[in-house]
PDB file of C-alpha atoms in Angstrom:
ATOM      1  CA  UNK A  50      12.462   3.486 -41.204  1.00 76.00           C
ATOM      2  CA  UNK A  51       9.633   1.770 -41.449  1.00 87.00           C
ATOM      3  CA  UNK A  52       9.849   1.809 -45.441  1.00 87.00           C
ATOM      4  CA  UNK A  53      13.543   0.706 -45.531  1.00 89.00           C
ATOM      5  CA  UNK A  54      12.149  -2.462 -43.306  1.00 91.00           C
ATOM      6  CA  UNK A  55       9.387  -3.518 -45.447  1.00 91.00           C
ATOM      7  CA  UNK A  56      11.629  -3.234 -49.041  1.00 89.00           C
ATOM      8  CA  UNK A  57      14.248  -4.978 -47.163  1.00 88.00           C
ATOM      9  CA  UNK A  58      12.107  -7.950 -45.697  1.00 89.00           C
ATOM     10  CA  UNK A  59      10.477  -7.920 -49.140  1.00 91.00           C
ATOM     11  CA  UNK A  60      13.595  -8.591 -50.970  1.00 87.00           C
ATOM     12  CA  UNK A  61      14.945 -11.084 -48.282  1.00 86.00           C
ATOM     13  CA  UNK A  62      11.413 -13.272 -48.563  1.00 87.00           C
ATOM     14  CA  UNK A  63      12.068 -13.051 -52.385  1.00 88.00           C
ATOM     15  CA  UNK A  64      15.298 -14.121 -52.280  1.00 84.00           C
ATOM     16  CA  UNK A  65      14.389 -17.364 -50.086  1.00 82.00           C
ATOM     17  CA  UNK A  66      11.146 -18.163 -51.818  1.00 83.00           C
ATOM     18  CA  UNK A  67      11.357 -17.794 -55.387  1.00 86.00           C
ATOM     19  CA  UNK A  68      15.775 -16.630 -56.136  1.00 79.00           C
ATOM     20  CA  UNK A  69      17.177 -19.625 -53.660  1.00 77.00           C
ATOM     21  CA  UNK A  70      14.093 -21.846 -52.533  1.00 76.00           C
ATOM     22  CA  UNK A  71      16.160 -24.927 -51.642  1.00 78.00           C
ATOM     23  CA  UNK A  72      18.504 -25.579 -49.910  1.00 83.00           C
ATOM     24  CA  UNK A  73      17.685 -22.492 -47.919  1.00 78.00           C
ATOM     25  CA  UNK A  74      20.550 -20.435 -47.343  1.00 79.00           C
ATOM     26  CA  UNK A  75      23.222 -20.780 -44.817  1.00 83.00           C
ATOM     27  CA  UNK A  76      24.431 -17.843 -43.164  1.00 85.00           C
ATOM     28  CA  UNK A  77      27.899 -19.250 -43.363  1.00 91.00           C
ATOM     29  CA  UNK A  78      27.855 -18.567 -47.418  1.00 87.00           C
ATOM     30  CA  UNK A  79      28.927 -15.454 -49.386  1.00 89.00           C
ATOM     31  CA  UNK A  80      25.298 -16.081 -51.221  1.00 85.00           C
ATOM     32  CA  UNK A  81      23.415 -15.085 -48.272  1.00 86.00           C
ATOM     33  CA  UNK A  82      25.602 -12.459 -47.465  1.00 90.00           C
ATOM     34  CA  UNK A  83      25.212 -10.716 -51.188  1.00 90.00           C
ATOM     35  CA  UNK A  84      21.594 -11.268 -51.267  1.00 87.00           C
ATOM     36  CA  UNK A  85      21.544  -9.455 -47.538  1.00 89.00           C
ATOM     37  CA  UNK A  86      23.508  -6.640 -49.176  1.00 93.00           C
ATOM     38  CA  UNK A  87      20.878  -6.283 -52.214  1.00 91.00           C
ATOM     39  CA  UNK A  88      18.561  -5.849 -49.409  1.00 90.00           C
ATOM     40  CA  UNK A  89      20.066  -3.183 -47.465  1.00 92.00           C
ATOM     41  CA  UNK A  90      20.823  -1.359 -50.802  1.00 94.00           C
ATOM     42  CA  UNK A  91      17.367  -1.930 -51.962  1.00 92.00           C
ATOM     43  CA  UNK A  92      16.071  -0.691 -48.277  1.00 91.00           C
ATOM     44  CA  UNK A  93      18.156   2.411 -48.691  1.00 90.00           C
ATOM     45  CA  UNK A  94      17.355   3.680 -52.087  1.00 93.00           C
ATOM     46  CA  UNK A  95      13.597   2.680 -51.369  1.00 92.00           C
ATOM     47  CA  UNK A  96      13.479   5.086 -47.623  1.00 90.00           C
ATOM     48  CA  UNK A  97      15.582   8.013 -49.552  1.00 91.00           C
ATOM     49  CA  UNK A  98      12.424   9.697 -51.321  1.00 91.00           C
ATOM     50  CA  UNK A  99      10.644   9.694 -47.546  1.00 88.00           C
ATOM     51  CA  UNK A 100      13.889  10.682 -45.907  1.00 87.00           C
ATOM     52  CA  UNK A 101      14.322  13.729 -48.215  1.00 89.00           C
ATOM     53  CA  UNK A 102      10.395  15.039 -48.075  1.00 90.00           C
ATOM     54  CA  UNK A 103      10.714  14.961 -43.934  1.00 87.00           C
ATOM     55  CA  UNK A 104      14.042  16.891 -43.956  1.00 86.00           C
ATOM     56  CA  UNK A 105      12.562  19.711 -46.228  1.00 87.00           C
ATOM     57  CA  UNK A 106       9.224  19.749 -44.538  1.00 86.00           C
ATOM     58  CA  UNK A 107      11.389  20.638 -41.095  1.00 82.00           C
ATOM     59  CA  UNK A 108      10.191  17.364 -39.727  1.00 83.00           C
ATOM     60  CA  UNK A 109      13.353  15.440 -39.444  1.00 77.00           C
ATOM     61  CA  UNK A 110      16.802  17.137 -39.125  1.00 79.00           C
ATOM     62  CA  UNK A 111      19.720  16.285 -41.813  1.00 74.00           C
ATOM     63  CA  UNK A 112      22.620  14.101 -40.448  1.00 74.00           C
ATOM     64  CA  UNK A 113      24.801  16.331 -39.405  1.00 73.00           C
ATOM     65  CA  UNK A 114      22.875  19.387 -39.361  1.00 69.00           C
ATOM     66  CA  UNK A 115      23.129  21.296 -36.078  1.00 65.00           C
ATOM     67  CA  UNK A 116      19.845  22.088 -34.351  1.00 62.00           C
ATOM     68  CA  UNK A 117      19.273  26.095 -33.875  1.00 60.00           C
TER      69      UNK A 117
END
């Protein structure tokens, strides 16, 4: 979780500061919407890698997996 939060406020302070600086976006747009998505994306991809290493260590339990 904590990795997925850091890529995605990474990307969304990259996006306002140096992608879009001014006028800053307006949630109203389909701009900040896309560059939101990127994020998510971005946070998702970047959190798979831990995700995966804490479900084979037995740490974390796969969706859907029933506990025994």
């Amino acid at each position: 979780m904590t990795i997925f939060q850091i890529t995605l406020f990474a990307w969304l302070a990259i996006s306002r500061h140096v992608t879009v600086p001014e006028p800053p976006l307006d949630p109203t747009t389909s701009s900040f919407w896309f560059f939101t998505q990127v994020g998510l994306a971005s946070g998702f991809v970047a959190a798979w890698p831990a995700a995966a290493w804490l479900v084979g260590r037995g740490i974390k339990v796969a969706p859907g997996a029933a506990r025994t």
